[in-house]
């Protein structure tokens, strides 16, 4: 799959394509339906399938400081798009100049002149152009003028719930990882770099990897979770951890109230592995919520409950593997 950092990367000899447009944060089941439809149409036409996303998130430019919690990094978004069969992953810089384009300029300058679209596949709630004035009907009108088709896809949902990034963020924020996974089609993932913490976990018999996520990452509600821990990227084994291999982990999110902590952290106790993971880029996939975060009366009580957390993690994940 090709990855373009902007439309400046479009080759000079570029032909026609089928394009799908959106933020695609999460690449959830609704997005997957949309993307798969574009990929199928592109294959039928014998042209590439192009996915256009944006960076930074449009809301951060429209209303600075309002960036929503991010469900997926751009790199993860590209990986998921590639798995769905996308040929080109294009990241369009969302700038003040870009958001001032009228719907007509947006279509003519970007989709027609630069990308030569044969078809555009979007959700039926898609808006575009200055002040979001363009709708799917606007796109169809412009498509008729410039010679491309438009497929407005009804958003996927189940049980009266429409799958959307907003809905999934609410699930993550509430710690409902089962509902988030149902809408995503996989467990919610938080990536980050392992940094040094206070080392207290090791003294308690549960050494943890302190994961520092990127800015705006969607972090689940405070509590303890069963999940998978993966060192990302190719490379040699680190102790008994092999990059790319998911391993069971009991994951704590919160401020460690038993020790009067203040900083909110994501810490993963990796089961049955020993490794110096400092500096590693890792992923934590949240599968199920085990319990809320609370302050214990003694360290012994905390250790006993942590032991039960580990046993519950084995039971939950052992049934999945």
Short mmCIF file of C-alpha atoms in Angstrom, two decimals:
data_model
loop_
_atom_site.label_atom_id
_atom_site.label_comp_id
_atom_site.label_asym_id
_atom_site.label_seq_id
_atom_site.Cartn_x
_atom_site.Cartn_y
_atom_site.Cartn_z
CA UNK A 1 0.00 0.00 0.00
CA UNK A 2 1.25 3.48 -0.87
CA UNK A 3 1.17 6.17 1.81
CA UNK A 4 0.88 9.80 0.75
CA UNK A 5 1.61 12.64 3.17
CA UNK A 6 -0.49 15.01 1.05
CA UNK A 7 -1.79 15.33 -2.49
CA UNK A 8 1.69 16.57 -3.45
CA UNK A 9 2.64 12.88 -3.48
CA UNK A 10 0.20 12.05 -6.30
CA UNK A 11 2.31 10.65 -9.19
CA UNK A 12 2.46 12.69 -12.39
CA UNK A 13 1.04 9.77 -14.38
CA UNK A 14 -1.83 9.14 -11.95
CA UNK A 15 -4.99 7.75 -13.57
CA UNK A 16 -8.51 7.33 -12.20
CA UNK A 17 -9.42 6.02 -8.74
CA UNK A 18 -12.24 5.28 -6.31
CA UNK A 19 -11.98 7.51 -3.26
CA UNK A 20 -13.39 7.24 0.25
CA UNK A 21 -13.07 10.25 2.55
CA UNK A 22 -13.33 10.70 6.31
CA UNK A 23 -11.42 11.03 9.56
CA UNK A 24 -11.79 7.26 10.06
CA UNK A 25 -10.69 7.47 13.69
CA UNK A 26 -10.97 3.93 15.04
CA UNK A 27 -11.55 2.33 11.63
CA UNK A 28 -14.58 0.75 13.31
CA UNK A 29 -17.11 -1.66 11.80
CA UNK A 30 -19.02 1.17 10.14
CA UNK A 31 -15.82 2.49 8.60
CA UNK A 32 -14.84 -1.02 7.53
CA UNK A 33 -18.13 -1.39 5.66
CA UNK A 34 -17.53 1.92 3.89
CA UNK A 35 -13.92 1.13 3.02
CA UNK A 36 -14.73 -2.37 1.82
CA UNK A 37 -17.41 -0.94 -0.47
CA UNK A 38 -14.84 1.43 -2.01
CA UNK A 39 -12.30 -1.38 -2.40
CA UNK A 40 -14.87 -3.62 -4.10
CA UNK A 41 -15.91 -0.85 -6.50
CA UNK A 42 -12.27 -0.03 -7.30
CA UNK A 43 -11.59 -3.68 -8.11
CA UNK A 44 -14.61 -3.81 -10.42
CA UNK A 45 -13.41 -0.68 -12.22
CA UNK A 46 -9.79 -1.81 -12.34
CA UNK A 47 -8.52 1.31 -10.56
CA UNK A 48 -6.84 1.94 -7.18
CA UNK A 49 -8.84 2.41 -3.98
CA UNK A 50 -7.72 5.59 -2.19
CA UNK A 51 -8.55 6.47 1.41
CA UNK A 52 -8.23 10.13 2.40
CA UNK A 53 -8.01 11.02 6.08
CA UNK A 54 -6.95 14.20 7.86
CA UNK A 55 -4.28 15.39 10.27
CA UNK A 56 -4.69 17.09 12.64
CA UNK A 57 -8.27 16.22 13.53
CA UNK A 58 -10.52 18.86 11.90
CA UNK A 59 -12.01 19.88 15.26
CA UNK A 60 -8.59 20.92 16.52
CA UNK A 61 -8.33 23.47 13.70
CA UNK A 62 -11.97 24.59 13.74
CA UNK A 63 -12.05 24.95 17.55
CA UNK A 64 -8.53 24.73 19.01
CA UNK A 65 -8.43 22.74 22.23
CA UNK A 66 -11.45 20.63 21.29
CA UNK A 67 -9.52 17.68 19.83
CA UNK A 68 -11.57 14.55 20.63
CA UNK A 69 -9.90 11.57 22.27
CA UNK A 70 -8.09 9.63 19.56
CA UNK A 71 -9.05 5.99 19.07
CA UNK A 72 -6.23 5.18 16.63
CA UNK A 73 -2.91 6.69 15.65
CA UNK A 74 -2.38 7.51 11.98
CA UNK A 75 0.02 4.59 11.70
CA UNK A 76 -2.56 2.19 13.11
CA UNK A 77 -5.23 3.67 10.84
CA UNK A 78 -3.01 2.97 7.84
CA UNK A 79 -2.37 -0.63 8.97
CA UNK A 80 -6.09 -1.31 9.35
CA UNK A 81 -6.86 0.31 5.99
CA UNK A 82 -4.25 -1.88 4.32
CA UNK A 83 -5.81 -4.98 5.88
CA UNK A 84 -9.11 -3.94 4.27
CA UNK A 85 -7.49 -3.76 0.82
CA UNK A 86 -6.86 -0.03 0.38
CA UNK A 87 -4.21 0.75 -2.25
CA UNK A 88 -3.32 4.30 -1.21
CA UNK A 89 -3.56 5.87 2.26
CA UNK A 90 -3.51 9.64 1.90
CA UNK A 91 -3.18 11.98 4.88
CA UNK A 92 -4.53 15.39 3.97
CA UNK A 93 -3.13 18.19 6.17
CA UNK A 94 -6.18 19.94 7.65
CA UNK A 95 -5.21 23.62 7.61
CA UNK A 96 -7.04 26.93 7.82
CA UNK A 97 -6.70 27.31 4.05
CA UNK A 98 -8.09 23.83 3.49
CA UNK A 99 -11.16 24.45 5.63
CA UNK A 100 -11.92 27.65 3.66
CA UNK A 101 -12.42 25.75 0.40
CA UNK A 102 -15.98 25.98 -0.87
CA UNK A 103 -17.66 22.66 -1.72
CA UNK A 104 -17.13 23.42 -5.42
CA UNK A 105 -13.42 24.19 -4.94
CA UNK A 106 -13.00 21.11 -2.75
CA UNK A 107 -14.39 18.83 -5.44
CA UNK A 108 -12.86 20.49 -8.50
CA UNK A 109 -9.38 21.25 -7.12
CA UNK A 110 -8.82 18.11 -5.04
CA UNK A 111 -11.02 15.28 -6.28
CA UNK A 112 -11.19 16.05 -9.99
CA UNK A 113 -7.97 17.88 -10.87
CA UNK A 114 -5.64 16.06 -8.48
CA UNK A 115 -7.16 12.61 -7.89
CA UNK A 116 -9.24 12.08 -11.07
CA UNK A 117 -11.95 10.25 -9.15
CA UNK A 118 -14.27 7.81 -10.91
CA UNK A 119 -16.37 7.37 -7.78
CA UNK A 120 -16.53 8.77 -4.27
CA UNK A 121 -17.77 6.54 -1.43
CA UNK A 122 -18.80 8.34 1.78
CA UNK A 123 -21.14 7.91 4.73
CA UNK A 124 -24.61 9.35 4.23
CA UNK A 125 -23.89 11.96 6.95
CA UNK A 126 -20.73 13.20 5.21
CA UNK A 127 -20.19 16.98 4.99
CA UNK A 128 -17.36 18.91 3.38
CA UNK A 129 -16.15 22.35 2.38
CA UNK A 130 -16.34 25.71 4.12
CA UNK A 131 -18.62 25.60 7.17
CA UNK A 132 -19.49 21.99 6.24
CA UNK A 133 -21.83 23.39 3.59
CA UNK A 134 -21.42 20.41 1.26
CA UNK A 135 -23.53 17.27 1.74
CA UNK A 136 -23.83 13.97 -0.08
CA UNK A 137 -26.46 15.57 -2.31
CA UNK A 138 -24.02 18.40 -3.07
CA UNK A 139 -21.38 15.82 -3.94
CA UNK A 140 -23.79 14.01 -6.26
CA UNK A 141 -24.66 17.29 -8.02
CA UNK A 142 -20.97 18.08 -8.51
CA UNK A 143 -20.30 14.49 -9.58
CA UNK A 144 -22.88 14.86 -12.33
CA UNK A 145 -21.12 18.02 -13.49
CA UNK A 146 -17.60 16.59 -13.41
CA UNK A 147 -18.30 13.00 -14.43
CA UNK A 148 -17.93 10.84 -11.31
CA UNK A 149 -20.37 8.75 -9.30
CA UNK A 150 -21.18 9.10 -5.61
CA UNK A 151 -22.14 6.28 -3.25
CA UNK A 152 -23.64 7.53 0.03
CA UNK A 153 -23.58 4.60 2.45
CA UNK A 154 -25.99 4.26 5.37
CA UNK A 155 -24.01 3.95 8.57
CA UNK A 156 -23.83 0.49 10.13
CA UNK A 157 -25.39 -0.19 13.50
CA UNK A 158 -27.00 -2.81 15.69
CA UNK A 159 -29.69 -2.79 18.40
CA UNK A 160 -30.67 0.83 17.66
CA UNK A 161 -27.03 1.95 18.08
CA UNK A 162 -25.21 3.47 15.11
CA UNK A 163 -21.51 2.66 15.17
CA UNK A 164 -19.56 5.90 15.30
CA UNK A 165 -16.29 7.15 16.75
CA UNK A 166 -18.28 9.33 19.17
CA UNK A 167 -20.18 6.30 20.48
CA UNK A 168 -16.98 4.28 20.87
CA UNK A 169 -15.25 7.11 22.73
CA UNK A 170 -18.17 7.14 25.16
CA UNK A 171 -17.80 3.37 25.68
CA UNK A 172 -14.06 3.72 26.31
CA UNK A 173 -14.58 6.66 28.64
CA UNK A 174 -17.04 4.56 30.64
CA UNK A 175 -14.70 1.54 30.73
CA UNK A 176 -17.16 -0.58 28.73
CA UNK A 177 -14.54 -2.37 26.69
CA UNK A 178 -16.91 -5.11 25.53
CA UNK A 179 -19.21 -2.56 23.88
CA UNK A 180 -16.23 -0.71 22.41
CA UNK A 181 -14.84 -3.95 20.96
CA UNK A 182 -18.23 -4.85 19.51
CA UNK A 183 -18.36 -1.57 17.58
CA UNK A 184 -14.67 -1.59 16.64
CA UNK A 185 -14.60 -5.23 15.59
CA UNK A 186 -11.55 -5.76 17.84
CA UNK A 187 -10.38 -4.64 21.32
CA UNK A 188 -9.63 -0.96 21.85
CA UNK A 189 -5.89 -0.31 21.62
CA UNK A 190 -3.69 2.24 23.35
CA UNK A 191 -0.15 2.61 22.05
CA UNK A 192 2.78 4.26 23.75
CA UNK A 193 6.39 4.09 24.86
CA UNK A 194 7.37 2.27 28.05
CA UNK A 195 8.84 4.79 30.48
CA UNK A 196 10.27 4.48 33.97
CA UNK A 197 7.75 4.70 36.79
CA UNK A 198 8.31 4.61 40.53
CA UNK A 199 9.26 0.89 40.48
CA UNK A 200 6.71 0.06 43.17
CA UNK A 201 5.16 -2.81 41.20
CA UNK A 202 8.38 -4.78 41.27
CA UNK A 203 8.61 -4.53 45.06
CA UNK A 204 5.04 -5.86 45.27
CA UNK A 205 5.81 -8.83 43.05
CA UNK A 206 3.97 -7.41 40.03
CA UNK A 207 6.48 -5.50 37.87
CA UNK A 208 4.60 -3.33 35.41
CA UNK A 209 5.37 -1.60 32.13
CA UNK A 210 4.42 2.07 32.49
CA UNK A 211 3.01 3.02 29.06
CA UNK A 212 3.10 6.71 28.11
CA UNK A 213 0.46 7.20 25.38
CA UNK A 214 0.51 9.99 22.80
CA UNK A 215 -1.39 13.22 23.34
CA UNK A 216 -5.17 12.92 22.89
CA UNK A 217 -5.18 9.09 23.17
CA UNK A 218 -8.51 7.63 24.28
CA UNK A 219 -7.70 6.13 27.68
CA UNK A 220 -10.33 3.92 29.37
CA UNK A 221 -11.92 4.88 32.68
CA UNK A 222 -9.86 4.31 35.82
CA UNK A 223 -9.85 0.66 36.78
CA UNK A 224 -8.22 -2.69 36.17
CA UNK A 225 -8.61 -4.57 32.89
CA UNK A 226 -7.70 -7.86 31.25
CA UNK A 227 -5.94 -7.34 27.94
CA UNK A 228 -3.11 -8.07 25.58
CA UNK A 229 0.34 -6.47 25.56
CA UNK A 230 2.40 -6.35 22.36
CA UNK A 231 5.82 -4.93 21.61
CA UNK A 232 5.36 -3.34 18.19
CA UNK A 233 7.59 -3.59 15.18
CA UNK A 234 10.04 -6.19 13.99
CA UNK A 235 13.15 -6.89 15.98
CA UNK A 236 14.89 -9.41 18.20
CA UNK A 237 13.29 -10.83 21.32
CA UNK A 238 13.51 -8.72 24.47
CA UNK A 239 14.02 -11.15 27.31
CA UNK A 240 11.17 -13.60 26.84
CA UNK A 241 8.99 -11.12 24.90
CA UNK A 242 8.87 -11.49 21.12
CA UNK A 243 7.94 -8.35 19.12
CA UNK A 244 4.59 -8.78 17.41
CA UNK A 245 3.40 -11.52 19.80
CA UNK A 246 0.43 -10.53 22.01
CA UNK A 247 0.86 -11.71 25.60
CA UNK A 248 -1.62 -11.65 28.47
CA UNK A 249 -1.57 -8.61 30.74
CA UNK A 250 -3.47 -7.22 33.71
CA UNK A 251 -3.72 -3.49 33.06
CA UNK A 252 -4.19 -0.73 35.61
CA UNK A 253 -5.44 2.73 34.67
CA UNK A 254 -5.50 5.43 37.33
CA UNK A 255 -3.54 7.31 39.97
CA UNK A 256 -2.58 4.49 42.38
CA UNK A 257 -4.75 5.87 45.21
CA UNK A 258 -3.40 3.37 47.77
CA UNK A 259 -0.09 5.24 47.53
CA UNK A 260 -1.68 8.70 47.17
CA UNK A 261 -0.61 8.98 43.55
CA UNK A 262 -1.51 12.02 41.50
CA UNK A 263 -0.41 11.25 37.95
CA UNK A 264 -2.81 9.15 35.89
CA UNK A 265 -0.94 6.20 34.38
CA UNK A 266 -1.46 3.13 32.21
CA UNK A 267 0.49 0.21 33.67
CA UNK A 268 0.55 -3.33 32.30
CA UNK A 269 1.64 -6.37 34.29
CA UNK A 270 2.75 -8.77 31.56
CA UNK A 271 2.04 -12.35 32.58
CA UNK A 272 4.67 -15.09 32.36
CA UNK A 273 7.32 -12.93 30.70
CA UNK A 274 10.52 -11.24 31.86
CA UNK A 275 12.03 -8.38 29.91
CA UNK A 276 13.54 -4.91 30.20
CA UNK A 277 10.93 -3.04 28.16
CA UNK A 278 12.02 0.54 28.79
CA UNK A 279 11.95 2.59 25.60
CA UNK A 280 9.92 0.03 23.65
CA UNK A 281 6.95 1.13 21.51
CA UNK A 282 4.10 -1.08 22.66
CA UNK A 283 0.36 -1.63 22.30
CA UNK A 284 -2.12 -2.46 25.03
CA UNK A 285 -5.42 -3.98 23.86
CA UNK A 286 -8.20 -3.68 26.46
CA UNK A 287 -10.48 -6.73 26.46
CA UNK A 288 -12.57 -6.62 29.63
CA UNK A 289 -13.09 -4.51 32.74
CA UNK A 290 -12.23 -6.37 35.95
CA UNK A 291 -12.88 -3.83 38.69
CA UNK A 292 -12.82 -0.16 39.55
CA UNK A 293 -9.83 1.69 40.95
CA UNK A 294 -9.95 2.13 44.73
CA UNK A 295 -7.77 2.85 47.73
CA UNK A 296 -6.90 -0.18 49.86
CA UNK A 297 -6.38 -0.10 53.61
CA UNK A 298 -3.10 -2.00 53.42
CA UNK A 299 -0.46 -3.12 50.94
CA UNK A 300 -1.24 -6.75 51.80
CA UNK A 301 -4.87 -6.25 50.80
CA UNK A 302 -3.79 -4.63 47.51
CA UNK A 303 -1.40 -7.50 46.72
CA UNK A 304 -4.13 -10.08 47.42
CA UNK A 305 -6.55 -8.29 45.08
CA UNK A 306 -3.85 -7.96 42.39
CA UNK A 307 -3.39 -11.72 42.59
CA UNK A 308 -7.10 -12.16 41.94
CA UNK A 309 -6.87 -9.69 39.02
CA UNK A 310 -4.18 -11.86 37.44
CA UNK A 311 -6.25 -15.02 37.92
CA UNK A 312 -9.27 -13.31 36.34
CA UNK A 313 -7.12 -12.15 33.43
CA UNK A 314 -5.93 -15.71 32.79
CA UNK A 315 -9.51 -16.99 32.88
CA UNK A 316 -10.86 -14.35 30.50
CA UNK A 317 -8.01 -14.37 27.99
CA UNK A 318 -7.40 -18.09 28.22
CA UNK A 319 -10.89 -18.65 26.88
CA UNK A 320 -10.08 -16.29 23.95
CA UNK A 321 -6.78 -17.79 22.90
#
